[in-house]
mmCIF file of C-alpha atoms in Angstrom:
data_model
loop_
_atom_site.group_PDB
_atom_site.id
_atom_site.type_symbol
_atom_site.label_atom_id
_atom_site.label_comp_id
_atom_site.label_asym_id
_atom_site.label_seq_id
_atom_site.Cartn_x
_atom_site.Cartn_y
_atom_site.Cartn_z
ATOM 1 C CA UNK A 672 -3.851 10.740 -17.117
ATOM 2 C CA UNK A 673 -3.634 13.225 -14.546
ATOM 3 C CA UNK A 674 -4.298 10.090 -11.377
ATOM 4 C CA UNK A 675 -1.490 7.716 -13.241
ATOM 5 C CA UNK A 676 0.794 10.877 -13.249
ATOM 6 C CA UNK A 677 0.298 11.200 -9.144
ATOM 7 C CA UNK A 678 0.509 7.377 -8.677
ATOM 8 C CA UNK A 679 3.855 7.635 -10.166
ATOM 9 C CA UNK A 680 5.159 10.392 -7.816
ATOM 10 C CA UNK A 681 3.684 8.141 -5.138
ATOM 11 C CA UNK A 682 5.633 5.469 -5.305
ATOM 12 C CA UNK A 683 8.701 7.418 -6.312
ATOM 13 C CA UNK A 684 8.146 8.388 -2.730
ATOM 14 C CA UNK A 685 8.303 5.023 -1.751
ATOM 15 C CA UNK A 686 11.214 4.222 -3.677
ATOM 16 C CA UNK A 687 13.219 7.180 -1.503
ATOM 17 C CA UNK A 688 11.880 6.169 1.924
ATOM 18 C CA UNK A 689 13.993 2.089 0.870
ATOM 19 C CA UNK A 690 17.067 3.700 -0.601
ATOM 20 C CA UNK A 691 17.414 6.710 2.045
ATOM 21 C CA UNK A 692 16.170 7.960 5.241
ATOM 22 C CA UNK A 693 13.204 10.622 4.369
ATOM 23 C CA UNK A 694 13.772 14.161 5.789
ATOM 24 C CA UNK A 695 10.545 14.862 6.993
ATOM 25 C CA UNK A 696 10.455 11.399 8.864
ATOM 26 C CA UNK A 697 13.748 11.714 10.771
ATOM 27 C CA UNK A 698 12.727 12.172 14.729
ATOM 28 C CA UNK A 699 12.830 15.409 15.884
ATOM 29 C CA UNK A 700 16.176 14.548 18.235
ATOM 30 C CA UNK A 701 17.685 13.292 14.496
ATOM 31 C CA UNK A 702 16.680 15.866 12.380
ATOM 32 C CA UNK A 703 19.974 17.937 11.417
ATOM 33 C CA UNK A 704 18.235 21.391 10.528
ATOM 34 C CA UNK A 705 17.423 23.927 13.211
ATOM 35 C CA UNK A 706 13.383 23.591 13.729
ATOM 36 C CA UNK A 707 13.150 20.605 11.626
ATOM 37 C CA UNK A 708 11.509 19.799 8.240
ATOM 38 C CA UNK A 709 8.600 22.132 9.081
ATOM 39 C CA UNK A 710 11.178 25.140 9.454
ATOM 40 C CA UNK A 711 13.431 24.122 6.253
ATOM 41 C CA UNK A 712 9.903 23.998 3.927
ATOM 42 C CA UNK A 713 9.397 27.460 5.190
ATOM 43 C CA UNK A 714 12.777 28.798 4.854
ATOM 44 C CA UNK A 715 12.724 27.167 1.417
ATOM 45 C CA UNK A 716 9.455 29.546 0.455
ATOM 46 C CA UNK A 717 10.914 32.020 1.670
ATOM 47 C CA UNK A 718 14.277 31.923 -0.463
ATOM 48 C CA UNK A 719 11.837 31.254 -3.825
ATOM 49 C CA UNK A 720 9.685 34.486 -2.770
ATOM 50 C CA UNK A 721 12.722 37.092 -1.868
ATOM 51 C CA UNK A 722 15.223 36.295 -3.889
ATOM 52 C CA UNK A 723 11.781 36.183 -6.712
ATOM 53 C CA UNK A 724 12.288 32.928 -8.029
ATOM 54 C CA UNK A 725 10.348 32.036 -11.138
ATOM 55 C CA UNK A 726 7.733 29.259 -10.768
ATOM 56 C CA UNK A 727 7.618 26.121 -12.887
ATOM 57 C CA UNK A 728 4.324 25.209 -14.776
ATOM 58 C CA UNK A 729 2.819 24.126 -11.572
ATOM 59 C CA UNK A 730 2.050 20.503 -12.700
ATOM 60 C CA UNK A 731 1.365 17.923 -10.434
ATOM 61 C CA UNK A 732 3.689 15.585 -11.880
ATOM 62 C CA UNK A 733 6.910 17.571 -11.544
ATOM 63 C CA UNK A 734 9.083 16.899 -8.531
ATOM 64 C CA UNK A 735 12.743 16.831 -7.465
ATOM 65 C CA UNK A 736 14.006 14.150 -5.668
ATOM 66 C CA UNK A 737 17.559 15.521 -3.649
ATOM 67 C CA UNK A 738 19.671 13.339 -1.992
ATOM 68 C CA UNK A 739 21.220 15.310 0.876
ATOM 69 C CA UNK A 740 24.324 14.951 2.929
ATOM 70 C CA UNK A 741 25.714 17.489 5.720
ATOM 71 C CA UNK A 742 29.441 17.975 5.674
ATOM 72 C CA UNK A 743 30.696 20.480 7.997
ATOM 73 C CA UNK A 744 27.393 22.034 9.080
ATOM 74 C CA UNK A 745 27.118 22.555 5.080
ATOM 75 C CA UNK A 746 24.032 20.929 2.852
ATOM 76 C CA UNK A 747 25.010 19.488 0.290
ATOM 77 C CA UNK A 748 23.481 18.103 -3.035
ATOM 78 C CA UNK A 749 24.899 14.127 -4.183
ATOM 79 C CA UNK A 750 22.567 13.003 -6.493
ATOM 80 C CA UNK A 751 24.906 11.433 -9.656
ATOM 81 C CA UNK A 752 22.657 13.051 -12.228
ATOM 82 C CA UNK A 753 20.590 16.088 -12.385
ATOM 83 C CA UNK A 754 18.291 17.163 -15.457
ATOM 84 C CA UNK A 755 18.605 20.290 -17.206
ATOM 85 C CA UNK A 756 14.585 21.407 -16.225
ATOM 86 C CA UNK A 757 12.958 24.084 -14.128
ATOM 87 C CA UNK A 758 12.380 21.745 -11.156
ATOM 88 C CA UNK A 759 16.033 20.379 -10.258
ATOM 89 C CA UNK A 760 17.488 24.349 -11.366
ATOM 90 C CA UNK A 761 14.776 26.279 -9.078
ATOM 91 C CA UNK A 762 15.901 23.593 -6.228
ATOM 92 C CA UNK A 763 19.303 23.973 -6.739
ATOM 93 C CA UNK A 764 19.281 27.700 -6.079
ATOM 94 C CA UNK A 765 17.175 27.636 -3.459
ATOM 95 C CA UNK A 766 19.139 25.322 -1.554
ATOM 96 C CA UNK A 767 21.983 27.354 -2.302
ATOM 97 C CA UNK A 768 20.134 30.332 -0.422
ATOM 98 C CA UNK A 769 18.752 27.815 2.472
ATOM 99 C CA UNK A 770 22.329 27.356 2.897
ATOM 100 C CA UNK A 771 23.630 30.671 3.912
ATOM 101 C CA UNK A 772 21.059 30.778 6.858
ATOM 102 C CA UNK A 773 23.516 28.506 8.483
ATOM 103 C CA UNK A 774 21.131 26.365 10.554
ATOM 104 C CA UNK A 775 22.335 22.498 9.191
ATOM 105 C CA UNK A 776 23.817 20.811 12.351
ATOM 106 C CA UNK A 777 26.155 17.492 11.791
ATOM 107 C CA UNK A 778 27.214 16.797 15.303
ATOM 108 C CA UNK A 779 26.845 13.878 16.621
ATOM 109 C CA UNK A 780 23.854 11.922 16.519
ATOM 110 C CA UNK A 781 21.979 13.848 13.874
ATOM 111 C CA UNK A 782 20.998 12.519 10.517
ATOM 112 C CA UNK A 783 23.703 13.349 7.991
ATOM 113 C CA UNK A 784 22.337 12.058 4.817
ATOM 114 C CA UNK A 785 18.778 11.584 3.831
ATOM 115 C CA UNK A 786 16.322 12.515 0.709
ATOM 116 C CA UNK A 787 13.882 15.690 0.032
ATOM 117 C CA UNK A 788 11.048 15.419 -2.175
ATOM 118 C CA UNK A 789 10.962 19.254 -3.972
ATOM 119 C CA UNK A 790 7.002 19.531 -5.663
ATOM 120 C CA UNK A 791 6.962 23.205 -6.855
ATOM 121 C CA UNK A 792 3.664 23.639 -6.932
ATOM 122 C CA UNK A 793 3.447 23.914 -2.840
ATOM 123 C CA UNK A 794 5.113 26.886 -2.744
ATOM 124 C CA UNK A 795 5.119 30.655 -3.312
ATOM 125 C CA UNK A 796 1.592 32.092 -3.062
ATOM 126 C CA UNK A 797 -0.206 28.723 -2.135
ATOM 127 C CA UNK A 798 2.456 27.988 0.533
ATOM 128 C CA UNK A 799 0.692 26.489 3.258
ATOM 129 C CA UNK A 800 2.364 27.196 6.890
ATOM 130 C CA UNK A 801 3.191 23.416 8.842
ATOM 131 C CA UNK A 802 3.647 22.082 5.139
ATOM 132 C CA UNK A 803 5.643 18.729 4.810
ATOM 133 C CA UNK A 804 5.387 16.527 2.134
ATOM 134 C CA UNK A 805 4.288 13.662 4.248
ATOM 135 C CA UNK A 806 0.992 15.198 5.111
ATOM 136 C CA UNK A 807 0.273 15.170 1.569
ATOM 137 C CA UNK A 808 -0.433 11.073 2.072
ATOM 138 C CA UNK A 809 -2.707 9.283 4.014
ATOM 139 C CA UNK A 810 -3.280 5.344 4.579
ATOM 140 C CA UNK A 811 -6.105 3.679 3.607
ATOM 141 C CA UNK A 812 -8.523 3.331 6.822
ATOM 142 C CA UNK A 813 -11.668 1.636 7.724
ATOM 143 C CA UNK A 814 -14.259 3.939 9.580
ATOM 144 C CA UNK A 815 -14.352 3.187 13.200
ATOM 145 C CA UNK A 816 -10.793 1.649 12.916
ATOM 146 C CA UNK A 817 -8.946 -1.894 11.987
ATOM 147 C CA UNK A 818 -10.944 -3.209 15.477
ATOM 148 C CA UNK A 819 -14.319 -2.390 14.047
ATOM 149 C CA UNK A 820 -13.045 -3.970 10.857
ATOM 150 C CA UNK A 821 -12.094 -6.819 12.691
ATOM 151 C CA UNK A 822 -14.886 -7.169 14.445
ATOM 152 C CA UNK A 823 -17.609 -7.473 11.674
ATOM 153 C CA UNK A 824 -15.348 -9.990 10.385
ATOM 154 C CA UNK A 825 -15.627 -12.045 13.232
ATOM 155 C CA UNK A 826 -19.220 -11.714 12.991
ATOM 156 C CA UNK A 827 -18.797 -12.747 9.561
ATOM 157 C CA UNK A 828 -16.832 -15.730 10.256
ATOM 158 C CA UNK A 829 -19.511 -17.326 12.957
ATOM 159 C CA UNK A 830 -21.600 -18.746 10.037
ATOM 160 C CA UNK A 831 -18.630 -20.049 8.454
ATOM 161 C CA UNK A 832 -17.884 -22.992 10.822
ATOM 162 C CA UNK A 833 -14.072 -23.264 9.851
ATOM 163 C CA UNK A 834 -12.988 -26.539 11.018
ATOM 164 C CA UNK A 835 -9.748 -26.640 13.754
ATOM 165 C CA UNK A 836 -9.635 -23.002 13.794
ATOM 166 C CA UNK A 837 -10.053 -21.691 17.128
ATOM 167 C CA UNK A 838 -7.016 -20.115 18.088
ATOM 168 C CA UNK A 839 -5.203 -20.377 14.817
ATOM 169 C CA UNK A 840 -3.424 -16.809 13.835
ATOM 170 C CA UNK A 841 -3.964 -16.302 9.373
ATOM 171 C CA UNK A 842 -2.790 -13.563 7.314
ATOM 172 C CA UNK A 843 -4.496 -11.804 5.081
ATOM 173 C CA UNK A 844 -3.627 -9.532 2.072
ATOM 174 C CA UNK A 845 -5.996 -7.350 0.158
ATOM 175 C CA UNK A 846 -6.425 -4.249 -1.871
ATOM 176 C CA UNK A 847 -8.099 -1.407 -1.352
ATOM 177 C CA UNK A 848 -9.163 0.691 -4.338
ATOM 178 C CA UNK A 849 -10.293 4.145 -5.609
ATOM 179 C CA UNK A 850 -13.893 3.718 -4.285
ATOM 180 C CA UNK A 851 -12.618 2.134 -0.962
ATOM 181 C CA UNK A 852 -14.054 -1.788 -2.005
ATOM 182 C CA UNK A 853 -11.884 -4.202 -0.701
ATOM 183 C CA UNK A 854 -10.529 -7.132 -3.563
ATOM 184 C CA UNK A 855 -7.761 -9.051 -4.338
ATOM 185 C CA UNK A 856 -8.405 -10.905 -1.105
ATOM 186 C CA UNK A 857 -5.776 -13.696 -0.473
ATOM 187 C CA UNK A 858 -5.591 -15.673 3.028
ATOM 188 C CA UNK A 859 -2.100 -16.718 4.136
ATOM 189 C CA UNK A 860 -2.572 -20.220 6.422
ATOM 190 C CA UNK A 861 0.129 -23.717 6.708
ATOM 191 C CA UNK A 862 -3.448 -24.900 8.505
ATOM 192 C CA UNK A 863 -6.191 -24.658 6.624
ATOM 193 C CA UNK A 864 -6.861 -25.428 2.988
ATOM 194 C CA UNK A 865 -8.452 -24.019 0.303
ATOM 195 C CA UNK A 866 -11.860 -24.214 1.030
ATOM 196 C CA UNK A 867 -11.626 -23.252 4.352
ATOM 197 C CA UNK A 868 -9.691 -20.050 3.045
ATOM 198 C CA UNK A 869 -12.284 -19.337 1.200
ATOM 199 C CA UNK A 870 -14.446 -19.226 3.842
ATOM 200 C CA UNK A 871 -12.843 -15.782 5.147
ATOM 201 C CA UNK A 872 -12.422 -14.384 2.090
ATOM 202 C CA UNK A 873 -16.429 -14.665 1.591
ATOM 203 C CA UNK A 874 -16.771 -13.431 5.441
ATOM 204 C CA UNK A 875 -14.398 -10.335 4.325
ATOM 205 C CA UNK A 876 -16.321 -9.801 0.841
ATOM 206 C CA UNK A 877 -19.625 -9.611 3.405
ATOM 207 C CA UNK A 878 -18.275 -6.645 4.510
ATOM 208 C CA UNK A 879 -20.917 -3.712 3.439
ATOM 209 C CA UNK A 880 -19.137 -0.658 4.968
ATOM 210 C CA UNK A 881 -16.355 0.720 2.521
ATOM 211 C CA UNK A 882 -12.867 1.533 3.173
ATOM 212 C CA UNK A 883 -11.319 5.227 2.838
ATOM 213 C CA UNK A 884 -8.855 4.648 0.190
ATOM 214 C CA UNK A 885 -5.570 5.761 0.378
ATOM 215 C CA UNK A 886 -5.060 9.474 -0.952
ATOM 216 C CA UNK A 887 -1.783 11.435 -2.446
ATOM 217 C CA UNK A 888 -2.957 15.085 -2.627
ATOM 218 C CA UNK A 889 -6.214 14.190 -1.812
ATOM 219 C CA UNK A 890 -6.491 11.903 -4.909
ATOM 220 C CA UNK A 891 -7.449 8.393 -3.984
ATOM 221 C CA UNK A 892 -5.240 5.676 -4.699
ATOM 222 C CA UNK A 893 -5.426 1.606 -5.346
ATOM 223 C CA UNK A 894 -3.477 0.280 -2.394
ATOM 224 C CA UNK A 895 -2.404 -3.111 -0.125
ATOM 225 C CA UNK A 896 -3.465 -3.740 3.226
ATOM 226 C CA UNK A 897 -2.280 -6.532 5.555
ATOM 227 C CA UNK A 898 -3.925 -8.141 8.350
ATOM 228 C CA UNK A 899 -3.007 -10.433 10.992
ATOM 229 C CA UNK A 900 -5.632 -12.361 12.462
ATOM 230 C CA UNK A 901 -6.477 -14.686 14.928
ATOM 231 C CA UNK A 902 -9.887 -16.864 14.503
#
C-alpha cells in the first residue's frame, strides 16, 4: 500500500512539471525568490518552527500541490480549490509568514508563476539543509552509464546478423522495474520487420547486469526508458 501511495505522489509530480513550470527547476537567473528554491525550503522551516506550527501525521502520502504567481513582489496562492486538511492549512500559513520576509522578485525576466510541491513530513526536526523536492527523485540508470549499456548491446547484436542494418538508427522503448530487470521491450523501425526486431529485443534481454531503478524517496519505482540507437 505504502509503494502505490508514493507512485501516486510521483506522478502527481509529473502532472505539475506539464501544466506549470516547477519551482525548484526554474534556472537560477529565473528563479523569482532571493537565494532560490534552496533558500525558500529553508525559510519555509523556519516559519513552521518559530511561529510553532503543528505537524501533520507525517504520512508519506500527504502533499500540497500550490500553484504560485508573483504580483507586485507579493506570492500569491491561485489554485481554484483548496481542501479543508492539515496539509493545504499548515501551507497556507506558512506562506503567509514566507511572505513578510519580502524576498519574491517579479521584475523582468523572472518566473512569475510556477508550482510547489509542500510534503510535510520534510520539515521541522528532520529538515534537511540543501532540501528540494527534486532531489527526492532519481532516474533509472545503468551502472557504468547508457554507453556501457550500449555497448554490451552491440556485443549482443554481433550474433544476431540483422539483415540491411548497418547504419540504420531504431528506437527502442522499455521498462525498468522495482528490481532494475529490463521488460516490456518494444523496437521502433519503418526498416526492419518483425523478426528482425526481435532480434534486438533478445540481444537486450541478454543483458545480465541490472538496471538501478528509478527511486521517489528512495523507494524504487517501475519506470520507461527510451533509447535511440544506431546498428
Amino acid at each position: 500500500m505504502m509503494k502505490k501511495l508514493i507512485k501516486i505522489i510521483f506522478f502527481l509530480s509529473i502532472s505539475v512539471f506539464v501544466k506549470a513550470q516547477t519551482f525548484d527547476l526554474l534556472p537560477e537567473d529565473t528563479n523569482p525568490y532571493e537565494g532560490g528554491s534552496v533558500q525558500f525550503y529553508k525559510d519555509l522551516n523556519d516559519v513552521l518552527v518559530k511561529n510553532n506550527f503543528k505537524p501533520c501525521s507525517n504520512r508519506p502520502s500527504e502533499m500540497f500541490l500550490a500553484d504560485i504567481e508573483i504580483v507586485n513582489g507579493d506570492g500569491k496562492i491561485v489554485n481554484k480549490k483548496f481542501n479543508d486538511d492539515c496539509v493545504t492549512k499548515l501551507f497556507l500559513n506558512a506562506f503567509q509568514e514566507v511572505n513578510k520576509l519580502k524576498k519574491w522578485n517579479d521584475s523582468s525576466g523572472k518566473q512569475r508563476k510556477f508550482s510547489i510541491i509542500f510534503y510535510p513530513i520534510d520539515y521541522f526536526s528532520i529538515f534537511k539543509e540543501g532540501y528540494t523536492t527534486e532531489g527526492l527523485k532519481k532516474e533509472a540508470h545503468f551502472p557504468g552509464g547508457i554507453e556501457e549499456f550500449k555497448k554490451q548491446l552491440g556485443n549482443n547484436l554481433k550474433n544476431q546478423k540483422i539483415k540491411n542494418a548497418v547504419g540504420l538508427k531504431v528506437m527502442i522503448r522499455f521498462k525498468v522495474n522495482q528490481e532494475g530487470i529490463i521488460n516490456n521491450i518494444h523496437v521502433e523501425s519503418g526498416e526492419l520487420d518483425s523478426s528482425e526486431k526481435e532480434k534486438i529485443v533478445r540481444a537486450i534481454e541478454k543483458i545480465d547486469k541490472k538496471w538501478n531503478p528509478e527511486t521517489f524517496r528512495e523507494q524504487p519505482l517501475i519506470s520507461t526508458y527510451q533509447l535511440s540507437l544506431s546498428l
